[in-house]
Every structure is written in structure tokens, then in C-alpha cells.
Short mmCIF file of C-alpha atoms and ligand atoms in Angstrom, two decimals:
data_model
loop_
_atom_site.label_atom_id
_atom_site.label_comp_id
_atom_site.label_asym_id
_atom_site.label_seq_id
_atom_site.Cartn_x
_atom_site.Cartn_y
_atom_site.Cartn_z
CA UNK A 227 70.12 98.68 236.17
CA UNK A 228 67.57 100.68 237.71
CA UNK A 229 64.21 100.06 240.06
CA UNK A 230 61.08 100.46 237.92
CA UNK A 231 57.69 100.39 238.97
CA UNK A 232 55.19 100.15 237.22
CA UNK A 233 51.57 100.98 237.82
CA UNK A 234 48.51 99.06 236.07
CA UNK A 235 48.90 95.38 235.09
CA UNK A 236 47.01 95.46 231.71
CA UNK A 237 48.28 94.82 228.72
CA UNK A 238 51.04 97.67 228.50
CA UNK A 239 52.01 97.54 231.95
CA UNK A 240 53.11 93.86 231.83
CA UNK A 241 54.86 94.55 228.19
CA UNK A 242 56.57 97.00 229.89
CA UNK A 243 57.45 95.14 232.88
CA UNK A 244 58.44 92.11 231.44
CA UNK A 245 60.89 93.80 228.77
CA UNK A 246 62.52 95.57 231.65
CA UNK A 247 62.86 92.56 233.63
CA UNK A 248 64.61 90.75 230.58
CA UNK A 249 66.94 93.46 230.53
CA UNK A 250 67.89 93.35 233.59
CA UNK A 251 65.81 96.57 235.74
CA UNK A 252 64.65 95.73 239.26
CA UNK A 253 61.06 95.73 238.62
CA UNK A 254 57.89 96.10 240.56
CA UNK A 255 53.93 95.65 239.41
CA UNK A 256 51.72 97.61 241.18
CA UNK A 257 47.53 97.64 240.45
CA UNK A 258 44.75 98.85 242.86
CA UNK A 259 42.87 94.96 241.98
CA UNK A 260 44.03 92.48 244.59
CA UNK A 261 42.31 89.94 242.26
CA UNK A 262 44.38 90.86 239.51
CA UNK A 263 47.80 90.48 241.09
CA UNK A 264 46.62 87.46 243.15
CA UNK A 265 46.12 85.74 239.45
CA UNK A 266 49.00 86.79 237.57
CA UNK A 267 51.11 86.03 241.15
CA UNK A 268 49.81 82.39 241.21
CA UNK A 269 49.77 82.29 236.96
CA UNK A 270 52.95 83.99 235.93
CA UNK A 271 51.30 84.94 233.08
CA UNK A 272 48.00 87.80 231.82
CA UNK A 273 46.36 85.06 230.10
CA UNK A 274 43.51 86.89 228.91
CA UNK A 275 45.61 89.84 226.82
CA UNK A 276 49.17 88.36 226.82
CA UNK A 277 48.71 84.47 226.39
CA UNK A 278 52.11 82.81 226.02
CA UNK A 279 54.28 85.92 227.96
CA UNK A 280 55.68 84.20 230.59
CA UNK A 281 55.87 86.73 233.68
CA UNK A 282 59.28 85.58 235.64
CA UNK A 283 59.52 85.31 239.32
CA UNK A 284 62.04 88.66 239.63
CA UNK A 285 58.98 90.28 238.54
CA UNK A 286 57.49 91.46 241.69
CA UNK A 287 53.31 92.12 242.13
CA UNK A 288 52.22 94.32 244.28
CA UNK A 289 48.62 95.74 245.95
CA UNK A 290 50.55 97.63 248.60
CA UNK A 291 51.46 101.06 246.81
CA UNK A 292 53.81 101.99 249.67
CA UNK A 293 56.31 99.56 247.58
CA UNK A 294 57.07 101.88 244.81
CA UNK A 295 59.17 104.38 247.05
CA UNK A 296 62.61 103.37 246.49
CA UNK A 297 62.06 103.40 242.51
CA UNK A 298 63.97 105.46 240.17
CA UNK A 299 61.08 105.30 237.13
CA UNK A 300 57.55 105.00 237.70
CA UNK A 301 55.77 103.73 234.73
CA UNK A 302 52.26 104.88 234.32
CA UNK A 303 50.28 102.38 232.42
CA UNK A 304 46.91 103.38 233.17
CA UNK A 305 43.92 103.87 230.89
CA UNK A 306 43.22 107.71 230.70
CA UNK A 307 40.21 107.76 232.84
CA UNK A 308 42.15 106.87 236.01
CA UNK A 309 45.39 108.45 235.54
CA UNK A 310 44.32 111.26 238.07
CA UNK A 311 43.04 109.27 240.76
CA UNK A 312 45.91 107.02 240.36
CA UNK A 313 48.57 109.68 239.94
CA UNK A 314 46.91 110.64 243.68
CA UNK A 315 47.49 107.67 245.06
CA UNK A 316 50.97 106.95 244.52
CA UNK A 317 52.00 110.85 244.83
CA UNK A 318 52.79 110.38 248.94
CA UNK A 319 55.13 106.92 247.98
CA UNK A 320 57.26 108.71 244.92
CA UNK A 321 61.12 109.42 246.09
CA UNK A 322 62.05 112.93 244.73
CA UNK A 323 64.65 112.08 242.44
CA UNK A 324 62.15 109.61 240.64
CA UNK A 325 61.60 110.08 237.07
CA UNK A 326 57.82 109.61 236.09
CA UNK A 327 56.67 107.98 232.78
CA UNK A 328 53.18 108.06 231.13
CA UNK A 329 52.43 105.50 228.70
CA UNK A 330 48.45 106.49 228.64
CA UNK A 331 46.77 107.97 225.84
CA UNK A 332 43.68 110.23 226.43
CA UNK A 333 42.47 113.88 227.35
CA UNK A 334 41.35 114.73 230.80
CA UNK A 335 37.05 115.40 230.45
CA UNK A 336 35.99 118.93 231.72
CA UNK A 337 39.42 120.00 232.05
CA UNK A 338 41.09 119.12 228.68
CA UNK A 339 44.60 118.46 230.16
CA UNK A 340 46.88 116.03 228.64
CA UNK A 341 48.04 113.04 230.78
CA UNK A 342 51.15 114.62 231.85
CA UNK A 343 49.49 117.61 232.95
CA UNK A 344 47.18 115.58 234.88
CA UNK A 345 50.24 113.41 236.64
CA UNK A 346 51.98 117.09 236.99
CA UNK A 347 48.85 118.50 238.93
CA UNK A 348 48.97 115.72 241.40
CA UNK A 349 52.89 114.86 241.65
CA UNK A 350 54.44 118.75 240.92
CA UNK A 351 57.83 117.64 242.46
CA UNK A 352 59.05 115.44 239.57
CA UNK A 353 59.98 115.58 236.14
CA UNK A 354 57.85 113.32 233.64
CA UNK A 355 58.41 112.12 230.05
CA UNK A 356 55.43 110.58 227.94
CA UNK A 357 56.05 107.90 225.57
CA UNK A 358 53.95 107.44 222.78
CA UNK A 359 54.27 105.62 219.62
CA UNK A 360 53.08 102.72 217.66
CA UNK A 361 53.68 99.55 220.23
CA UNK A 362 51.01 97.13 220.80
CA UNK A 363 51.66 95.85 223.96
CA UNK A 364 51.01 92.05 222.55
CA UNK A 365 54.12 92.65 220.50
CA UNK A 366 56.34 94.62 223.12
CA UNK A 367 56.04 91.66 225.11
CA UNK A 368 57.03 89.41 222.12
CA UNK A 369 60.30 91.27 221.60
CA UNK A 370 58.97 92.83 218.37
CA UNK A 371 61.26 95.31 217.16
CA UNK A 372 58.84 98.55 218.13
CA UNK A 373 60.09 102.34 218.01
CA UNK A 374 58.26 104.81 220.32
CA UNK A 375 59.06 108.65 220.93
CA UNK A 376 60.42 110.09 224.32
CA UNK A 377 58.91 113.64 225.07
CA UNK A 378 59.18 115.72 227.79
CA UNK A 379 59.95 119.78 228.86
CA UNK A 380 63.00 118.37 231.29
CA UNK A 381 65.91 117.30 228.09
CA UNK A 382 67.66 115.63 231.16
CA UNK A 383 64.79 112.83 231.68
CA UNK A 384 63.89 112.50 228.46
CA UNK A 385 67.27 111.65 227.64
CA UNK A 386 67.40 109.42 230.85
CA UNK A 387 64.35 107.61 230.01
CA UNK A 388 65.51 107.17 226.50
CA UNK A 389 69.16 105.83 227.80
CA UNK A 390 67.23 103.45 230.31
CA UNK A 391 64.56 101.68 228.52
CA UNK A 392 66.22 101.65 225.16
CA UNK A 393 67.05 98.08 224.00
CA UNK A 394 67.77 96.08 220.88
CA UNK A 395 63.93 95.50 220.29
CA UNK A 396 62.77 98.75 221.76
CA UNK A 397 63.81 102.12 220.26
CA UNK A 398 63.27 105.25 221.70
CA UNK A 399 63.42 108.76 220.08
CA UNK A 400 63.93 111.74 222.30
CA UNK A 401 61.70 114.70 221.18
CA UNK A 402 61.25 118.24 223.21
CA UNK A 403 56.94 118.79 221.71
CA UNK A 404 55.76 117.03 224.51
CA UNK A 405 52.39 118.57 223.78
CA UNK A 406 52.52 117.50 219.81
CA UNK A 407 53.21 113.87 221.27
CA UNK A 408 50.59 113.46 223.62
CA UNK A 409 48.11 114.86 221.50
CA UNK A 410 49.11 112.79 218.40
CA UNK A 411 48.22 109.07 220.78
CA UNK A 412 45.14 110.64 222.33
CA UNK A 413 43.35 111.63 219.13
CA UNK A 414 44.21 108.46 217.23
CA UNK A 415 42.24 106.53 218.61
CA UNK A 416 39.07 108.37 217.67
CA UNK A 417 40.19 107.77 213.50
CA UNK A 418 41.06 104.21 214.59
CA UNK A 419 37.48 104.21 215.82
CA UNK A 420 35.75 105.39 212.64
CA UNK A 421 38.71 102.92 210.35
CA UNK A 422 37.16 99.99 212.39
CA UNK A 423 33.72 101.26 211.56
CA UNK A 424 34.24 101.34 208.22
CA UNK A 425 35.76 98.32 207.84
CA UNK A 426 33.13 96.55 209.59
CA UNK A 427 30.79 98.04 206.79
CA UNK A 428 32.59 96.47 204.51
CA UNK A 429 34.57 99.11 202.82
CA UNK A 430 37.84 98.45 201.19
CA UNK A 431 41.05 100.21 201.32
CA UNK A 432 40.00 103.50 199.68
CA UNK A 433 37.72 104.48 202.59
CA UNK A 434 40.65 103.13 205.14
CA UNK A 435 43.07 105.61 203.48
CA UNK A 436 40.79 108.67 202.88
CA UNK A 437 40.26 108.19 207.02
CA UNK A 438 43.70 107.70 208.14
CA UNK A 439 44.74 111.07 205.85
CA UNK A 440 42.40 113.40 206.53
CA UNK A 441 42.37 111.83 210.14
CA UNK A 442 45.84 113.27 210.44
CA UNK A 443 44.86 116.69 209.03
CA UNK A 444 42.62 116.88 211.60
CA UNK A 445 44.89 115.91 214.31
CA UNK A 446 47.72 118.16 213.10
CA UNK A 447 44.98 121.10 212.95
CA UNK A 448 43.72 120.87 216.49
CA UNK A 449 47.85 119.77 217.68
CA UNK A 450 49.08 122.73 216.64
CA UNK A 451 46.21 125.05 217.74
CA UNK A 452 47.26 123.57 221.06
CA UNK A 453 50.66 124.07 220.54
CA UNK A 454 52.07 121.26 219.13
CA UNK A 455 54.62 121.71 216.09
CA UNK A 456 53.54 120.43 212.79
CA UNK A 457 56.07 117.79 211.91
CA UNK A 458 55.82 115.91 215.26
CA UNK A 459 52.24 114.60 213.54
CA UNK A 460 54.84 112.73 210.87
CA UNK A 461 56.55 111.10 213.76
CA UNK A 462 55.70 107.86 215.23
CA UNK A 463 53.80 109.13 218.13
CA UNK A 464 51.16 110.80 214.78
CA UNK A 465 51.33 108.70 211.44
CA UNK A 466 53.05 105.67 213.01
CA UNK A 467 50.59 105.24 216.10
CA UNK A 468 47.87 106.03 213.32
CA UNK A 469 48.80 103.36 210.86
CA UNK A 470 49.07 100.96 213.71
CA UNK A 471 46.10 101.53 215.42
CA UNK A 472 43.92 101.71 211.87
CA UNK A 473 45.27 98.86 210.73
CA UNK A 474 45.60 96.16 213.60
CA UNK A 475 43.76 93.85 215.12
CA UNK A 476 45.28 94.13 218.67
CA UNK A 477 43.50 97.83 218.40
CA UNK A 478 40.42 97.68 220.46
CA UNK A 479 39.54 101.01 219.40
CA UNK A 480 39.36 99.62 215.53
CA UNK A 481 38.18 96.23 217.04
CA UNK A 482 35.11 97.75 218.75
CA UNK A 483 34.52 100.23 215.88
CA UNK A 484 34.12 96.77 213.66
CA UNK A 485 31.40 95.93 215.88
CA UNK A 486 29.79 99.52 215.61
CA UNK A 487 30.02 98.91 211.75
CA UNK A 488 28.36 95.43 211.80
CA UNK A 489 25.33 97.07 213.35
CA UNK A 490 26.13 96.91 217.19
CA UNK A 491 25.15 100.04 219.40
CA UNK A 492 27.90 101.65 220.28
CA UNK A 493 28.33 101.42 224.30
CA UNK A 494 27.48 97.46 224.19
CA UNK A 495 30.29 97.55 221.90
CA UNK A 496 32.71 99.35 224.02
CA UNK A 497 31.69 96.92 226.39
CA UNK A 498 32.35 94.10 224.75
CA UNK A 499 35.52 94.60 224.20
CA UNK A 500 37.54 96.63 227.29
CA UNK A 501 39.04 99.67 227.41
CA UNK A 502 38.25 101.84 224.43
CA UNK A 503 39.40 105.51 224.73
CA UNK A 504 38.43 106.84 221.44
CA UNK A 505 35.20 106.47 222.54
CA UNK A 506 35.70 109.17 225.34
CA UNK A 507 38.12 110.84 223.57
CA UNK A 508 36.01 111.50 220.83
CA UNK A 509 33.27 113.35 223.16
CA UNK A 510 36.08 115.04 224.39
CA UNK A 511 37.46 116.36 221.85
CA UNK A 512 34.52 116.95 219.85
CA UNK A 513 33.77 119.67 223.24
CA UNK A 514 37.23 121.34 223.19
CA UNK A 515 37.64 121.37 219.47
CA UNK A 516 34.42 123.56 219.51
CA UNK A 517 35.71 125.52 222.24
CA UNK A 518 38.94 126.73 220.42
CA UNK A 519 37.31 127.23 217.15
CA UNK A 520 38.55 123.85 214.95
CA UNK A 521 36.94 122.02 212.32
CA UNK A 522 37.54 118.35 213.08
CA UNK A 523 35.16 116.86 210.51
CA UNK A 524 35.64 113.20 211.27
CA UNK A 525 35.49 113.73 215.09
CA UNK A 526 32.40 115.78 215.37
CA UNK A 527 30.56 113.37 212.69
CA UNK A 528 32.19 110.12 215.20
CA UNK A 529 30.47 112.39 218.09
CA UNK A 530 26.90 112.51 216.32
CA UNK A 531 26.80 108.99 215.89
CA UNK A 532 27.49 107.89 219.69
CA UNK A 533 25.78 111.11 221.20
CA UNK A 534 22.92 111.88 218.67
CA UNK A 535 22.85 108.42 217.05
CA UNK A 536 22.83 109.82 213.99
CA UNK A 537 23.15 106.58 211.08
CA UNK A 538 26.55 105.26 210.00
CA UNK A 539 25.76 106.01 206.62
CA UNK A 540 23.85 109.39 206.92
CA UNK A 541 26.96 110.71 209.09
CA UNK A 542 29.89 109.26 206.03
CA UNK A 543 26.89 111.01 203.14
CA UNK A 544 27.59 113.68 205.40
CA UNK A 545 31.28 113.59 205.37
CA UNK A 546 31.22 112.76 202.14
CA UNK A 547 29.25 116.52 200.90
CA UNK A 548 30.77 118.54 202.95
CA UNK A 549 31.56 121.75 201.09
CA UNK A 550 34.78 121.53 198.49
CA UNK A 551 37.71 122.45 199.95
CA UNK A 552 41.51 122.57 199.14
CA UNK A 553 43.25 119.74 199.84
CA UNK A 554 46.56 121.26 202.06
CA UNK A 555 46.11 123.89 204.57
CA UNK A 556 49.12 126.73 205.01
CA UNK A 557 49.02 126.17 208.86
CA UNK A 558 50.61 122.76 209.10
CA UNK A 559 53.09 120.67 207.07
N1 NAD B 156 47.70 98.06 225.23
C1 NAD B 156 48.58 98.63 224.42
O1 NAD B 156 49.04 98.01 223.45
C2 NAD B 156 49.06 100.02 224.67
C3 NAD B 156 50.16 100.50 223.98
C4 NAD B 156 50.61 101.81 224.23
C5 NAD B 156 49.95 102.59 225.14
N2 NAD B 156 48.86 102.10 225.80
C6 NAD B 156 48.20 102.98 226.74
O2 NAD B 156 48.48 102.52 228.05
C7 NAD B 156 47.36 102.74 228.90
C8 NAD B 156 46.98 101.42 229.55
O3 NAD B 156 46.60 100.52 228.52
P1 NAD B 156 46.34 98.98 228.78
O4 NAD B 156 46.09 98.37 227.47
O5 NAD B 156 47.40 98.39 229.64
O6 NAD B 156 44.95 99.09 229.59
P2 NAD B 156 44.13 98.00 230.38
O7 NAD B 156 42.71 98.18 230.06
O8 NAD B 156 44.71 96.65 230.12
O9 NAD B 156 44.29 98.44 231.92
C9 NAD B 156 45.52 98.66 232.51
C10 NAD B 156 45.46 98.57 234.01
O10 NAD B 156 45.05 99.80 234.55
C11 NAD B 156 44.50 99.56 235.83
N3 NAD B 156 43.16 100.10 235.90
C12 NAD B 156 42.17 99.98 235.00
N4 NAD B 156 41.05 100.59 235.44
C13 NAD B 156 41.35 101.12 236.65
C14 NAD B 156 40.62 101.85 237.61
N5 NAD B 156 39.34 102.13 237.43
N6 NAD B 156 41.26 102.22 238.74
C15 NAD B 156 42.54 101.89 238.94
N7 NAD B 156 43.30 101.19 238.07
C16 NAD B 156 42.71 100.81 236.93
C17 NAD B 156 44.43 98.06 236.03
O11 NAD B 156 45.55 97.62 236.76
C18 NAD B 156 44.50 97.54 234.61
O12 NAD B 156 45.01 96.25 234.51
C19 NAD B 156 46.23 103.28 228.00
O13 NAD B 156 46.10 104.67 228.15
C20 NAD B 156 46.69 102.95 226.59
O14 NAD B 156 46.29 103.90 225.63
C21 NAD B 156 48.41 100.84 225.60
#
């Protein structure tokens, strides 16, 4: 058994919470909205994203981030955007010996740091191990069977993070390209934006293919500019999160890209439906692919449509034209 806290009471963060709770882990909810922990304390349950997941009463919720200090894991569960500010907040209340996990999946803007670099910046003292991998949180919470990979630079927390939170519906791989990982759930979402897009359009499975594919390629190519090795973009933190996130409807990225398809500007979409981080990832990384010199077709063509509304259909003719190319590339896979 250990004490797990975990910060942000979305979707994931309750998943999270209430899997380690049924397995036994002392755990504690912590979120910076005293309106959201006042409803889930007096509902027991995140209506809104997790209808039906009953949140038990060993589950503690928390506004008071001095709570956290006697935890050995500290789950981050926070959308990309605030995992600095956060990370900031809780640094002062973190023991020493306390393993830190991020769960979020997004780039840093202006400084194009991963998430863990971002938590590393602000908390320097402890180790931290990202986890990443196809897992809708709607479907953690059900007690789905769900694989995920475990990545980190310290072997010794990846392992203990992978020995911890390991259970019969929730598999974890250990793997030592933290950088391959982290990259792999960031970019995704930008292809999951464009697979929503076209499928609001009304194209079939061709198109959805054709994007998921040469989605990858593009992933893999900036990945392992970064530093990322090639075959962690086959794992379930690259092709599995991909495949998920193109494909399902819990994916808000491919949910709001629907809307984008069906004619709907693209912030009022984003709006509409919550979180979306392949929107900002996809300005993002449309700036620092430029910046290291990497064609990511798909991304800067996603980038001309929300920054230079360029047409839906003028920006896939585009795609579409491009000049022929070989299919494989000798630099990955
Ligand atoms: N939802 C999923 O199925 C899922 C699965 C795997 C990974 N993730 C990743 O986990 C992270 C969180 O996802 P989520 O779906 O739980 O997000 P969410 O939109 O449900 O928000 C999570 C929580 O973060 C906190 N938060 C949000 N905005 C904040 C702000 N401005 N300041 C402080 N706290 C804030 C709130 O407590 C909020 O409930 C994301 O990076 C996502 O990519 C999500």
C-alpha cells in the first residue's frame, strides 16, 4: 500500500484515483477549484465526465495542497497548460523521497520542454516517471483492461511506479526513452485532431488510415530529431495512444476536430468541448518543428487552418500534391 496523491480532479485524475483506491493505496485528490471538490465531496461521483464511477468515501478531496506531504507518489493529472504553475505550487509540500508521476500530454509554448522537464524545473529534488499510453480515463475508471508505458531516466522509479500501480486491469511497461514517450502522447493529439476533421467531412476509412500512418511518420521524424529512439513510436505510448485517440469517441481532440469538419470555427469548437491540447500543441509544434529543420506535413497544414484559416479542403488538396516522395525514410524504423 502506498499514499498517493493526486493532483487535478478531471477525468484522469479521478480514473486514477479511484483504481488506486480499489486496490487498496491511501489516496488523496487534490485541485486548485474549491467548487470542484465541494461537488464531487457532496456527489461521490464526476458526473459530467465519469457518470456511473462511484468515488468511495476512503477517497479523500482536498483544496488545501499542504495535504500531499506525507505521500509517496504524486500523480500529476493536469492538462499541459498548467503543469508548470501547478508543479510550483505543490513543489514546497513534496517529501523528498516522493516519487513524481506525469500523466499530461503536451509541450511547454516558448520553451518547448516536455512535461517532465517542466515538473523537473520546478521540483529538481525528485525523480519522475511519465506514463503515457492509450487509456481513456472513462475506461480506466471502468476497470477496462488498459496497458500504458512507464518511462523515466531513474530505472529505480520507473520500476517502482510500474510495481505500484500495476494491477489486473492496468498494465504497465517499463521503458528507459522517456523523451520518445512523452513526445509520442503530446503529438497525437494534433493527428487525432485532423482524423476528427476528416471524419466530420465525411470521409471514410481510407482518409482515417492515410492520417494515422503518415501521422506517425511524422511523429517518429520530429521524436527522434529530439532524441527519441525509433521503435518507442511502435509502442503504446506512439501507435497505441494514436489508434485510440483517432478512433474514439471519448477523444476530445477527434471529438472537437468533428466539429471543425462539420463547418465550426475552430476556437468555438475547442470551446465547446473542454480541454483540447492538439489544438495548442499543434501551434507548438508547428514553431519548433520549423526551428529544428522537420517536415511535419500534416502539422504545419493543421497550423494553417487554425492560424491562417486556410479551407479544410484547400489545406487536404494541399496535402494531397505535395511533391512525390518515397514512402519509408532511412532515419526511423
Ligand atoms: N482524460 C483522459 O482520458 C486522459 C488519459 C491519459 C492522459 N490524460 C492526460 O491527463 C491530463 C489531464 O487530463 P484530464 O482529462 O483529466 O483533464 P481535465 O480537463 O479533465 O482537467 C483535469 C484537472 O486539471 C485541473 N485544472 C484544469 N485547469 C486548471 C488550471 N487552469 N489551473 C489549475 N488546475 C487546473 C482541474 O482540477 C481539472 O479538473 C491531460 O494532459 C491529458 O492529456 C488524459
Amino acid at each position: 500500500m502506498s499514499k498517493i496523491a493526486v493532483l487535478g480532479s478531471g477525468g484522469f485524475g479521478i480514473s486514477l484515483a479511484v483504481m488506486a483506491d480499489a486496490h487498496d493505496h491511501e489516496v488523496t485528490v487534490w485541485s486548485a477549484f474549491s467548487d470542484e471538490i465541494e461537488m464531487l465531496r457532496i456527489e461521490r461521483e464526476h458526473k459530467k465526465l465519469l457518470p456511473g464511477v462511484k468515488i468511495r468515501e476512503s477517497i479523500d478531496l482536498i483544496t488545501d495542497i499542504s495535504g500531499i506531504c506525507d505521500c509517496d507518489i504524486v500523480i500529476f493529472a493536469i492538462p499541459s497548460s498548467f503543469v508548470r504553475k501547478i508543479a510550483k505550487i505543490a513543489a514546497p509540500h513534496i517529501k523528498k523521497e516522493a516519487i513524481i508521476v506525469n500523466t499530461g500530454k503536451g509541450l511547454e509554448d516558448d520553451t518547448f520542454k516536455r512535461l517532465s522537464e517542466v515538473i523537473f524545473e520546478e521540483i529538481p529534488a525528485n525523480p519522475i516517471v511519465s506514463i503515457s499510453g492509450p487509456s481513456h480515463a472513462e475506461e480506466v475508471a471502468l476497470g477496462y483492461p488498459t496497458t500504458v508505458t512507464a518511462a523515466s531516466t531513474d530505472r529505480d522509479a520507473m520500476y517502482y511506479i510500474q510495481d505500484k500501480l500495476s494491477n489486473e486491469a492496468f498494465r504497465i511497461y517499463a521503458c528507459d526513452d522517456i523523451v520518445g514517450v512523452e513526445l509520442g502522447g503530446a503529438l497525437k493529439n494534433i493527428i487525432a485532431l485532423c482524423a476528427g476533421i476528416c471524419d466530420g467531412m465525411g470521409y471514410g476509412d481510407n482518409t482515417k488510415a492515410a492520417l494515422m500512418t503518415r501521422g506517425l511518420t511524422e511523429i517518429a521524424r520530429l521524436g527522434v530529431k529530439l532524441g527519441g529512439r525509433p521503435e518507442t513510436f511502435s509502442g503504446l505510448s506512439g501507435i497505441g495512444d494514436l489508434i485510440v485517440t483517432c478512433t474514439s469517441m471519448h477523444s476530445r481532440n477527434r471529438r472537437a476536430g468533428m466539429l471543425i469538419g462539420r463547418g465550426m470555427p475552430p476556437a468555438e469548437a475547442v470551446a465547446q468541448v473542454g480541454t483540447v491540447e492538439g489544438y495548442v500543441c499543434a501551434k507548438i509544434v508547428w514553431k519548433l518543428a520549423k526551428e529544428v529543420g522537420v517536415s511535419m506535413p500534416i502539422t504545419e497544414k493543421l497550423y494553417e487552418v487554425f492560424v491562417e484559416n486556410k479551407s479544410i479542403k484547400q489545406a487536404l488538396s494541399e496535402l494531397m500534391q505535395r511533391p512525390k516522395c518515397h514512402e519509408m525514410e532511412k532515419s526511423w524504423l
